[in-house]
Amino acid sequence: MIQGIGAAAGVAFGKAFVLPNWELDLPDSEIDAVDLAREFERLYEGIRTSKDEIEYIKNEFKEMVGDEESHIFDAHLAILEDPVFMNEIQGLIERQYKAAEVAVKEAIDHFVSMFDLLDDEYMKERALDIKDVGNRLLKHLLGAPEVKLPSDTQPYILVAKELSPSQLAHLNPSHVLGIVTMTGGKTSHSAIMARAIGIPLVSGVENRLEKPIETGEFLVVDGDEGYLYINPNQIIIDRYKMIWEEQRKKKEQLQVLSTVEAVTKDGSYFNLAANINSLKELDISLQNGAKGVGLFRTEFLYMDRSTFPTEDEQFEVYRQVAEKAGDASVVIRTLDIGADKQLDYFALPEEENPVLGYRGIRISLDQTELFQTQLTAILRASSYGNVRIMYPMISSVDEIHQAKEILKSAMADLDRRGVTYNPDIKVGIMIEVPAAVTISDLLAEECDFFSIGTNDLVQYVLAVDRMNEQIAQMYHPFHPAVLRMLRTTVEAAKQAGIPVSVCGELAGDERAIPLWLNLGVQDLSMSPLSLLKVKHRILNTNAEEAKKEAAACFKLRSSMEIEERLALFADTNTYFKSNDV
């Protein structure tokens, strides 16, 4: 068994097809000065052909997974138009008399090496985009043939050194059982796209293989745990066939619950909404019975493109989300970049501790024109549904006041233009900073609702970066301090008469249901894939018993004690009883 990185969930088994590495055959001599014009013409023709090809792939992929994910290829187009990248290539041709393909290869190597030296996982993943675009250009310059994948009649598990978004866009999800890559991780564009089209992916296995995988070898891919088995014995194959079948049956059984209300055995009701990044995820959420959108992460509209999205571009997406959600509420979180979420075209300052730095509402209040453009687009969309605005990373009353002034300015602009919007739009804040919890009574007087972002709240309360492998084991969502923070926030919201929801990962954790029942939290927003599992658990829960368990948990002294007690309570509910579905 090989331990890799589980980059896209699911299990798959079948024969491997190993994507061969493309070997470059570059000229080793300089060109003559008289040939410079011809080399530049070859370069420009290669760029034009590459752009046309990327546009074609983008449109193909848009049909497969939706508009939002297809914007990944806007970043590829931007590389071919980037003056720094192009000037590097042109300079090598003009000053060093390099052939066009040699100049392109050297420019790729230069920028990839530069990105690889950065201590930033996001930037390292972006190096793959430069390789992908550069190699596409190289192939056109050299006239290299495309590697042919197996026939659609032969399902396979694709194995590659690294898999570019362009290559992934050509795959047929019906016939690619799974993917294994030697390099890469969960944040790569390929991982994002694999998750979007539902193909299990295990990455990062290069240094763990005793010998290279060969085409035709039988593989088992476990994208949940990151396991890879090469030519396993029949016992392992049979075990994973059972896991695959169990997952399929559970999905089918849970799907029956999509139209069932989330109510406990004794009548306590929950409103289960979805966290989404795109319209495609909204479709999946609605199929799984989501009651609206509790968190629309708008920063993904800004990523994988070359410029900020315009007001009209944003409005169109927000409008479609609002219309699809119908009467259900759509909570749109304003831009939350910074820390691990970077934009290629907006240079954020280098910081020793970016998680505590220039991010979220702090950027929006500093970049007021950018902020007002987004607020204007959201306001326009409010005429098409139950749209709400939510500000991230709020830590003071002053920040809310400043945001209110910019929102007023956006409203005044729409009034001047004669554009309709909801003047009474609800405006809330994320509670994810300990300071916000401490003054939650004051903040509650300034907004219409709270939404608790447990991911950052846990991290800040415990001073634990869960991405840091050395201390990740100290990240405990059920820590007594976290539970007290939750209780303080909910009590402040109740006292002020405003609703409170939870939209972090804890909302989708079935073990936490007793806590929400005890605290009186009815609104939970979670990953689309968690909706039916959480609903099933709610249907099998007795609210009064759960409240007693939670009350006992609030008196316990350690995370381990709390987790064990909640896990034991959850295990008393048997899944998939015949009378459940």
Coordinates of C-alpha atoms in Angstrom, one line a residue:
M1 CA 0.0 0.0 0.0
I2 CA 1.3 3.5 -0.9
Q3 CA 0.2 6.5 1.2
G4 CA -0.3 9.5 -1.0
I5 CA -2.6 12.5 -0.7
G6 CA -6.4 12.1 -1.1
A7 CA -7.0 15.0 -3.4
A8 CA -10.5 14.0 -4.7
A9 CA -12.8 11.7 -2.8
G10 CA -14.1 8.2 -3.9
V11 CA -12.6 4.8 -4.6
A12 CA -11.8 3.3 -8.0
F13 CA -10.2 0.1 -9.3
G14 CA -9.0 -1.0 -12.7
K15 CA -6.1 -1.2 -15.1
A16 CA -3.6 1.7 -15.3
F17 CA -2.9 3.8 -18.3
V18 CA 0.4 5.6 -17.8
L19 CA 0.6 8.9 -19.6
P20 CA 4.1 8.9 -21.1
N21 CA 6.4 11.9 -20.4
W22 CA 7.0 14.0 -23.5
E23 CA 10.8 14.1 -24.3
L24 CA 11.9 17.4 -25.8
D25 CA 14.1 17.4 -28.9
L26 CA 15.4 21.0 -29.0
P27 CA 18.0 22.5 -31.4
D28 CA 21.4 23.0 -29.8
S29 CA 22.8 25.7 -32.1
E30 CA 22.1 29.4 -32.2
I31 CA 20.1 31.0 -35.1
D32 CA 21.5 33.5 -37.5
A33 CA 20.6 37.2 -37.1
V34 CA 18.8 37.1 -40.5
D35 CA 16.4 34.5 -39.1
L36 CA 15.2 36.6 -36.1
A37 CA 12.1 37.8 -38.0
R38 CA 11.2 34.2 -38.9
E39 CA 11.6 33.0 -35.3
F40 CA 9.3 35.8 -34.0
E41 CA 6.7 34.9 -36.6
R42 CA 6.9 31.2 -35.5
L43 CA 6.5 32.3 -31.9
Y44 CA 3.5 34.5 -32.6
E45 CA 1.8 31.9 -34.7
G46 CA 2.3 29.3 -31.9
I47 CA 0.8 31.8 -29.4
R48 CA -2.3 32.3 -31.6
T49 CA -2.8 28.6 -32.1
S50 CA -2.4 27.9 -28.4
K51 CA -4.9 30.6 -27.5
D52 CA -7.5 29.2 -30.0
E53 CA -6.9 25.7 -28.5
I54 CA -7.3 26.9 -24.9
E55 CA -10.5 28.8 -25.8
Y56 CA -11.9 25.6 -27.4
I57 CA -11.0 23.5 -24.3
K58 CA -12.5 26.1 -22.0
N59 CA -15.8 26.0 -23.9
E60 CA -15.8 22.1 -23.8
F61 CA -15.1 22.1 -20.1
K62 CA -17.8 24.7 -19.4
E63 CA -20.4 22.3 -20.9
M64 CA -19.1 19.5 -18.6
V65 CA -18.9 21.3 -15.1
G66 CA -20.3 24.8 -15.5
D67 CA -19.0 28.3 -16.1
E68 CA -17.2 28.9 -12.8
E69 CA -14.7 26.0 -13.0
S70 CA -14.0 26.8 -16.7
H71 CA -12.5 30.1 -15.6
I72 CA -9.4 28.1 -14.7
F73 CA -8.4 28.5 -18.4
D74 CA -8.7 32.3 -18.3
A75 CA -5.5 32.1 -16.1
H76 CA -3.9 30.0 -18.9
L77 CA -4.8 32.6 -21.5
A78 CA -3.5 35.4 -19.2
I79 CA 0.0 33.7 -19.1
L80 CA 0.2 33.9 -22.9
E81 CA -0.6 37.6 -22.7
D82 CA 1.6 38.3 -19.6
P83 CA 4.2 40.9 -20.6
V84 CA 6.9 39.6 -18.2
F85 CA 6.7 36.0 -19.5
M86 CA 6.6 37.1 -23.1
N87 CA 9.4 39.7 -22.7
E88 CA 11.5 36.9 -21.2
I89 CA 11.0 34.7 -24.3
Q90 CA 11.4 37.6 -26.8
G91 CA 14.6 38.7 -25.0
L92 CA 16.2 35.3 -25.3
I93 CA 15.4 35.2 -29.0
E94 CA 16.6 38.7 -29.8
R95 CA 19.7 39.0 -27.6
Q96 CA 20.9 35.4 -27.4
Y97 CA 19.8 34.2 -30.8
K98 CA 17.9 31.3 -29.4
A99 CA 15.4 29.4 -31.5
A100 CA 11.8 30.1 -30.5
E101 CA 11.3 26.7 -28.8
V102 CA 14.5 26.9 -26.9
A103 CA 13.6 30.4 -25.6
V104 CA 10.2 29.1 -24.5
K105 CA 11.7 26.1 -22.7
E106 CA 14.2 28.3 -20.9
A107 CA 11.5 30.9 -19.9
I108 CA 9.3 28.0 -18.5
D109 CA 12.2 26.6 -16.5
H110 CA 13.1 30.1 -15.2
F111 CA 9.6 30.9 -13.9
V112 CA 8.9 27.4 -12.6
S113 CA 12.1 27.4 -10.6
M114 CA 11.3 30.8 -9.2
F115 CA 7.9 29.7 -8.1
D116 CA 9.2 26.5 -6.6
L117 CA 11.6 28.4 -4.4
L118 CA 8.7 30.3 -2.8
D119 CA 7.5 29.0 0.5
D120 CA 3.9 29.2 -0.7
E121 CA 1.9 26.1 -1.7
Y122 CA -0.5 28.1 -3.8
M123 CA 2.3 29.6 -5.9
K124 CA 4.0 26.2 -6.3
E125 CA 0.7 24.9 -7.7
R126 CA 0.6 27.8 -10.1
A127 CA 3.9 26.7 -11.5
L128 CA 2.0 23.8 -13.1
D129 CA -0.1 26.3 -15.0
I130 CA 3.0 27.8 -16.5
K131 CA 4.3 24.4 -17.4
D132 CA 1.0 23.5 -19.0
V133 CA 0.8 26.6 -21.1
G134 CA 4.5 26.6 -22.0
N135 CA 4.4 22.9 -23.1
R136 CA 1.3 23.6 -25.2
L137 CA 3.2 26.4 -27.0
L138 CA 6.3 24.1 -27.3
K139 CA 4.3 21.3 -28.9
H140 CA 3.0 23.7 -31.5
L141 CA 6.5 25.1 -32.2
L142 CA 7.9 21.6 -32.5
G143 CA 5.0 19.9 -34.2
A144 CA 4.9 17.2 -31.5
P145 CA 1.9 14.8 -31.7
E146 CA -0.7 14.6 -28.9
V147 CA -0.6 11.4 -26.7
K148 CA -3.6 9.3 -27.5
L149 CA -5.6 8.1 -24.5
P150 CA -7.3 4.7 -24.5
S151 CA -10.6 4.2 -26.4
D152 CA -13.8 5.2 -24.5
T153 CA -14.7 1.6 -24.5
Q154 CA -11.8 0.7 -22.2
P155 CA -12.2 2.4 -18.7
Y156 CA -8.9 3.0 -17.0
I157 CA -7.1 4.7 -14.2
L158 CA -4.9 7.5 -15.5
V159 CA -1.4 7.7 -14.1
A160 CA 0.7 10.8 -14.8
K161 CA 3.7 12.7 -13.5
E162 CA 1.5 15.7 -13.2
L163 CA -1.8 16.3 -14.8
S164 CA -2.6 19.7 -16.2
P165 CA -6.1 21.3 -16.3
S166 CA -5.9 21.2 -20.1
Q167 CA -5.3 17.4 -20.1
L168 CA -8.0 16.8 -17.5
A169 CA -10.5 18.8 -19.6
H170 CA -10.2 16.2 -22.3
L171 CA -11.0 13.3 -20.1
N172 CA -14.4 11.5 -20.2
P173 CA -15.6 11.1 -16.6
S174 CA -17.6 8.1 -17.6
H175 CA -14.5 6.2 -18.6
V176 CA -11.7 7.5 -16.4
L177 CA -12.2 5.5 -13.2
G178 CA -9.6 7.4 -11.2
I179 CA -6.4 9.4 -11.4
V180 CA -2.9 9.0 -9.8
T181 CA -0.4 11.7 -10.1
M182 CA 3.2 11.6 -8.9
T183 CA 3.2 15.3 -7.8
G184 CA 0.5 17.8 -6.8
G185 CA -1.8 18.3 -3.8
K186 CA -5.3 19.3 -2.8
T187 CA -4.9 22.9 -3.9
S188 CA -3.9 22.2 -7.5
H189 CA -6.2 23.2 -10.3
S190 CA -6.3 19.6 -11.4
A191 CA -7.5 18.5 -8.0
I192 CA -10.2 21.2 -8.0
M193 CA -11.4 20.0 -11.4
A194 CA -11.2 16.3 -10.5
R195 CA -13.5 17.0 -7.5
A196 CA -15.8 19.0 -9.8
I197 CA -16.3 16.1 -12.2
G198 CA -16.3 13.4 -9.5
I199 CA -13.1 11.5 -10.4
P200 CA -11.2 10.0 -7.4
L201 CA -7.6 11.3 -7.3
V202 CA -4.6 10.3 -5.3
S203 CA -1.5 12.6 -5.7
G204 CA 2.0 12.9 -4.3
V205 CA 3.1 9.3 -4.6
E206 CA 6.4 9.9 -6.6
N207 CA 8.8 9.4 -3.7
R208 CA 6.9 6.5 -2.3
L209 CA 7.1 4.1 -5.3
E210 CA 9.7 1.4 -5.4
K211 CA 9.4 1.2 -9.2
P212 CA 7.4 3.1 -11.8
I213 CA 3.8 2.1 -12.4
E214 CA 3.3 0.4 -15.8
T215 CA 0.4 0.5 -18.2
G216 CA -1.9 -2.5 -17.6
E217 CA -1.1 -3.0 -13.9
F218 CA -4.2 -3.3 -11.7
L219 CA -4.7 -0.3 -9.3
V220 CA -6.9 0.5 -6.4
V221 CA -7.3 4.2 -5.8
D222 CA -8.7 5.4 -2.4
G223 CA -9.2 9.2 -2.8
D224 CA -10.7 9.5 0.7
E225 CA -7.7 8.2 2.6
G226 CA -5.0 8.8 -0.1
Y227 CA -4.2 5.1 -0.5
L228 CA -2.9 3.5 -3.7
Y229 CA -2.6 -0.2 -4.2
I230 CA -0.5 -1.7 -7.1
N231 CA -1.5 -5.2 -8.2
P232 CA -3.1 -5.9 -4.8
N233 CA -4.3 -9.4 -3.8
Q234 CA -7.9 -10.5 -4.3
I235 CA -8.7 -9.8 -0.6
I236 CA -8.0 -6.1 -1.0
I237 CA -9.8 -5.9 -4.3
D238 CA -12.8 -7.6 -2.9
R239 CA -12.8 -5.2 0.1
Y240 CA -12.7 -2.1 -2.1
K241 CA -15.4 -3.6 -4.3
M242 CA -17.5 -3.8 -1.2
I243 CA -16.6 -0.3 -0.1
W244 CA -17.6 1.0 -3.6
E245 CA -20.9 -0.9 -3.5
E246 CA -21.6 0.4 0.0
Q247 CA -20.9 4.0 -1.0
R248 CA -23.2 3.6 -4.0
K249 CA -26.0 2.1 -2.0
K250 CA -25.7 4.8 0.7
K251 CA -25.8 7.5 -1.9
E252 CA -29.0 6.0 -3.4
Q253 CA -30.6 5.5 0.0
L254 CA -29.7 9.0 1.2
Q255 CA -30.9 10.6 -2.0
V256 CA -34.5 9.5 -1.1
L257 CA -34.2 12.0 1.8
S258 CA -33.6 15.0 -0.4
T259 CA -37.3 16.0 -0.2
V260 CA -37.7 15.1 3.5
E261 CA -37.7 17.8 6.1
A262 CA -34.8 17.7 8.6
V263 CA -36.8 17.1 11.8
T264 CA -35.7 15.0 14.8
K265 CA -37.8 12.1 16.1
D266 CA -39.5 14.4 18.6
G267 CA -40.1 17.3 16.3
S268 CA -37.1 19.7 16.5
Y269 CA -36.6 21.3 13.1
F270 CA -33.4 22.2 11.3
N271 CA -32.8 24.4 8.2
L272 CA -30.0 22.8 6.2
A273 CA -28.4 25.2 3.6
A274 CA -25.3 24.8 1.5
N275 CA -21.8 26.3 1.3
I276 CA -21.1 26.9 -2.4
N277 CA -18.3 28.2 -4.7
S278 CA -20.2 28.1 -8.0
L279 CA -23.5 27.6 -9.8
K280 CA -22.6 24.0 -10.4
E281 CA -22.3 23.3 -6.7
L282 CA -25.7 25.0 -6.2
D283 CA -27.3 22.5 -8.6
I284 CA -25.8 19.6 -6.6
S285 CA -27.0 21.3 -3.3
L286 CA -30.5 21.7 -4.5
Q287 CA -30.6 18.1 -5.7
N288 CA -29.6 17.1 -2.2
G289 CA -32.4 19.1 -0.7
A290 CA -30.6 22.3 0.5
K291 CA -32.8 25.0 1.8
G292 CA -30.9 27.9 0.2
V293 CA -27.3 29.0 0.4
G294 CA -25.8 29.8 3.8
L295 CA -22.4 30.8 2.4
F296 CA -21.5 31.8 -1.1
R297 CA -17.7 32.1 -1.2
T298 CA -17.4 34.8 -3.8
E299 CA -13.6 34.8 -3.9
F300 CA -13.7 31.9 -6.3
L301 CA -15.2 34.4 -8.9
Y302 CA -12.0 36.3 -8.6
M303 CA -9.6 33.4 -8.9
D304 CA -8.2 31.8 -12.1
R305 CA -8.6 34.9 -14.2
S306 CA -6.4 37.8 -15.3
T307 CA -8.4 40.8 -14.0
F308 CA -11.0 41.6 -11.4
P309 CA -14.5 40.5 -12.4
T310 CA -16.7 43.5 -13.5
E311 CA -19.9 44.5 -11.8
D312 CA -21.9 43.0 -14.6
E313 CA -20.0 39.7 -14.5
Q314 CA -20.6 39.4 -10.8
F315 CA -24.2 40.5 -11.0
E316 CA -25.0 37.8 -13.6
V317 CA -23.6 35.0 -11.3
Y318 CA -25.4 36.4 -8.2
R319 CA -28.6 36.8 -10.1
Q320 CA -28.6 33.2 -11.3
V321 CA -27.9 31.9 -7.8
A322 CA -30.7 34.0 -6.4
E323 CA -33.2 32.8 -9.1
K324 CA -32.3 29.1 -8.7
A325 CA -32.7 29.3 -4.9
G326 CA -36.2 30.6 -5.3
D327 CA -37.7 31.9 -2.0
A328 CA -34.8 30.4 0.1
S329 CA -32.2 32.9 1.3
V330 CA -28.8 33.3 -0.4
V331 CA -26.1 34.6 1.9
I332 CA -23.3 36.1 -0.2
R333 CA -20.1 36.6 1.6
T334 CA -18.0 39.5 0.3
L335 CA -14.5 38.9 -1.0
D336 CA -12.4 37.0 1.5
I337 CA -8.9 36.8 0.0
G338 CA -5.6 36.8 1.8
A339 CA -3.7 34.1 3.7
D340 CA -4.0 31.0 1.5
K341 CA -6.3 32.6 -1.0
Q342 CA -4.3 34.7 -3.5
L343 CA -5.1 36.4 -6.8
D344 CA -2.5 36.2 -9.5
Y345 CA -3.2 39.7 -10.7
F346 CA -3.5 41.4 -7.3
A347 CA -0.2 41.5 -5.4
L348 CA -0.8 41.1 -1.7
P349 CA 2.1 42.2 0.6
E350 CA 4.5 39.5 1.9
E351 CA 3.7 38.9 5.5
E352 CA 5.3 36.8 8.2
N353 CA 1.9 35.7 9.5
P354 CA -0.7 36.2 6.7
V355 CA -3.4 34.4 8.6
L356 CA -3.3 37.3 11.1
G357 CA -2.7 39.9 8.4
Y358 CA -4.2 41.7 5.4
R359 CA -7.3 39.6 4.6
G360 CA -11.1 39.6 4.4
I361 CA -12.9 42.7 5.4
R362 CA -9.5 44.5 6.0
I363 CA -8.7 44.3 2.3
S364 CA -12.3 45.4 1.3
L365 CA -12.2 48.5 3.6
D366 CA -8.8 49.4 2.2
Q367 CA -9.8 48.8 -1.5
T368 CA -13.1 50.7 -1.3
E369 CA -13.6 50.9 -5.1
L370 CA -13.3 47.1 -5.4
F371 CA -15.6 46.6 -2.4
Q372 CA -18.3 49.0 -3.7
T373 CA -18.3 47.2 -7.1
Q374 CA -19.0 43.9 -5.4
L375 CA -21.7 45.4 -3.1
T376 CA -23.4 47.1 -6.1
A377 CA -23.5 43.8 -8.0
I378 CA -25.0 42.0 -4.9
L379 CA -27.6 44.8 -4.5
R380 CA -28.7 44.5 -8.1
A381 CA -29.1 40.7 -7.6
S382 CA -31.3 41.3 -4.5
S383 CA -34.2 42.2 -6.9
Y384 CA -34.2 38.5 -8.1
G385 CA -34.4 36.6 -4.8
N386 CA -33.9 36.5 -1.1
V387 CA -30.3 37.8 -1.2
R388 CA -28.3 38.7 2.0
I389 CA -24.9 40.3 2.4
M390 CA -22.3 38.9 4.9
Y391 CA -18.9 40.4 5.9
P392 CA -16.0 38.2 6.8
M393 CA -13.3 38.6 9.5
I394 CA -15.2 41.3 11.5
S395 CA -13.4 42.1 14.7
S396 CA -14.8 45.6 15.7
V397 CA -17.9 47.8 15.5
D398 CA -16.0 50.3 13.5
E399 CA -15.5 47.9 10.7
I400 CA -19.3 47.4 10.4
H401 CA -19.8 51.2 10.4
Q402 CA -17.3 51.6 7.6
A403 CA -18.9 48.8 5.6
K404 CA -22.3 50.4 6.1
E405 CA -21.1 53.7 4.6
I406 CA -19.7 51.9 1.5
L407 CA -23.0 50.0 1.2
K408 CA -24.9 53.3 1.3
S409 CA -22.7 54.7 -1.4
A410 CA -23.4 51.7 -3.6
M411 CA -27.2 52.2 -3.0
A412 CA -26.9 55.9 -3.9
D413 CA -25.1 54.9 -7.1
L414 CA -27.9 52.6 -8.1
D415 CA -30.4 55.2 -7.2
R416 CA -28.7 57.7 -9.6
R417 CA -28.7 55.0 -12.3
G418 CA -32.3 54.1 -11.8
V419 CA -31.5 50.5 -11.0
T420 CA -33.8 48.5 -8.7
Y421 CA -32.6 46.7 -5.6
N422 CA -33.9 45.7 -2.2
P423 CA -33.3 48.7 0.1
D424 CA -34.0 46.5 3.1
I425 CA -31.5 43.9 2.3
K426 CA -30.3 41.9 5.4
V427 CA -26.7 42.4 6.3
G428 CA -24.8 40.1 8.6
I429 CA -21.3 39.2 9.8
M430 CA -19.1 36.2 10.2
I431 CA -18.2 35.3 13.8
E432 CA -14.7 33.8 13.3
V433 CA -12.4 35.9 15.4
P434 CA -12.2 35.7 19.2
A435 CA -12.6 39.5 19.5
A436 CA -16.0 39.2 17.7
V437 CA -17.2 36.6 20.2
T438 CA -16.1 38.7 23.1
I439 CA -18.0 41.8 21.8
S440 CA -20.8 39.8 20.2
D441 CA -23.4 41.6 22.2
L442 CA -22.2 44.9 20.7
L443 CA -21.9 43.5 17.2
A444 CA -25.4 42.1 17.4
E445 CA -26.8 45.6 17.7
E446 CA -25.2 46.6 14.4
C447 CA -26.3 43.8 12.1
D448 CA -29.2 41.6 11.1
F449 CA -27.7 38.1 11.6
F450 CA -24.6 36.1 12.7
S451 CA -23.0 33.2 11.0
I452 CA -20.4 31.3 12.9
G453 CA -17.4 30.3 10.8
T454 CA -16.0 27.5 12.9
N455 CA -12.9 26.8 10.8
D456 CA -11.2 30.0 11.5
L457 CA -12.7 30.4 15.0
V458 CA -11.2 27.1 16.2
Q459 CA -7.9 28.1 14.7
Y460 CA -7.8 31.5 16.3
V461 CA -9.2 30.4 19.7
L462 CA -6.6 27.6 20.0
A463 CA -3.8 29.4 18.2
V464 CA -3.3 26.3 16.1
D465 CA -2.7 26.3 12.3
R466 CA -4.2 23.1 11.2
M467 CA -2.2 23.2 8.0
N468 CA 1.0 23.0 10.1
E469 CA 1.7 19.2 10.3
Q470 CA 3.7 19.6 13.6
I471 CA 0.7 20.9 15.5
A472 CA -2.3 19.8 13.4
Q473 CA -3.2 17.2 16.0
M474 CA -3.9 20.1 18.4
Y475 CA -6.7 21.4 16.2
H476 CA -9.8 20.3 18.2
P477 CA -13.2 21.7 17.2
F478 CA -14.8 20.2 20.3
H479 CA -12.3 21.9 22.7
P480 CA -14.1 23.3 25.8
A481 CA -12.9 26.8 24.9
V482 CA -14.6 26.5 21.5
L483 CA -17.8 25.3 23.0
R484 CA -17.8 28.3 25.3
M485 CA -17.2 30.6 22.4
L486 CA -20.2 29.1 20.6
R487 CA -22.4 29.5 23.6
T488 CA -21.4 33.1 24.1
T489 CA -22.1 34.0 20.5
V490 CA -25.5 32.3 20.4
E491 CA -26.6 33.9 23.7
A492 CA -25.7 37.3 22.4
A493 CA -27.7 36.8 19.2
K494 CA -30.7 35.6 21.1
Q495 CA -30.5 38.6 23.5
A496 CA -30.5 40.9 20.5
G497 CA -33.2 39.0 18.7
I498 CA -31.2 38.2 15.6
P499 CA -30.8 34.8 14.0
V500 CA -27.6 32.8 14.2
S501 CA -26.3 30.1 11.9
V502 CA -23.2 27.9 11.6
C503 CA -21.4 27.7 8.3
G504 CA -18.0 26.1 9.1
E505 CA -17.0 22.5 8.9
L506 CA -18.5 21.8 12.3
A507 CA -22.0 22.4 10.8
G508 CA -21.5 19.3 8.6
D509 CA -20.1 17.2 11.5
E510 CA -22.9 14.8 12.6
R511 CA -21.4 14.5 16.1
A512 CA -22.2 18.2 16.7
I513 CA -26.0 17.9 16.3
P514 CA -26.6 17.6 20.1
L515 CA -24.7 20.9 20.6
W516 CA -26.9 22.8 18.1
L517 CA -30.0 21.3 19.7
N518 CA -28.8 22.4 23.2
L519 CA -27.8 25.9 22.0
G520 CA -31.0 26.3 20.0
V521 CA -29.2 26.7 16.6
Q522 CA -31.5 25.6 13.8
D523 CA -29.7 27.0 10.7
L524 CA -26.7 25.0 9.5
S525 CA -24.8 25.5 6.2
M526 CA -22.4 22.9 4.9
S527 CA -20.8 21.2 2.0
P528 CA -23.3 19.9 -0.6
L529 CA -22.0 16.4 0.0
S530 CA -22.7 16.6 3.7
L531 CA -26.4 17.6 3.5
L532 CA -28.0 14.2 3.3
K533 CA -25.7 12.5 5.8
V534 CA -26.5 15.2 8.4
K535 CA -30.2 15.1 7.6
H536 CA -30.2 11.3 8.1
R537 CA -28.5 11.7 11.5
I538 CA -31.1 14.4 12.5
L539 CA -34.0 12.1 11.5
N540 CA -32.6 9.4 13.8
T541 CA -32.0 11.7 16.8
N542 CA -34.1 12.3 19.8
A543 CA -33.7 16.0 20.6
E544 CA -34.4 15.8 24.3
E545 CA -31.8 13.1 24.8
A546 CA -29.3 15.0 22.6
K547 CA -29.7 18.1 24.7
K548 CA -28.9 16.2 27.8
E549 CA -25.8 14.8 26.2
A550 CA -24.7 18.2 25.1
A551 CA -25.3 19.7 28.6
A552 CA -23.0 17.1 30.0
C553 CA -20.4 17.9 27.4
F554 CA -20.4 21.6 28.4
K555 CA -19.2 20.4 31.8
L556 CA -16.4 18.2 30.6
R557 CA -12.7 19.3 30.8
S558 CA -11.1 18.0 27.7
S559 CA -11.6 17.7 23.9
M560 CA -11.1 14.0 24.1
E561 CA -13.8 13.5 26.7
I562 CA -16.3 15.6 24.7
E563 CA -15.5 13.9 21.4
E564 CA -15.8 10.4 22.9
R565 CA -19.2 11.2 24.5
L566 CA -20.6 12.7 21.3
A567 CA -19.3 9.9 19.2
L568 CA -20.8 7.3 21.5
F569 CA -24.2 9.1 21.3
A570 CA -24.0 9.3 17.5
D571 CA -23.2 5.6 17.3
T572 CA -26.4 4.7 19.1
N573 CA -28.3 5.7 15.9
T574 CA -28.1 2.9 13.4
Y575 CA -27.7 4.0 9.7
F576 CA -30.0 3.0 6.9
K577 CA -32.8 1.2 8.8
S578 CA -35.4 0.0 6.4
N579 CA -38.0 2.4 7.9
D580 CA -35.7 5.5 7.6
V581 CA -35.9 5.9 3.8

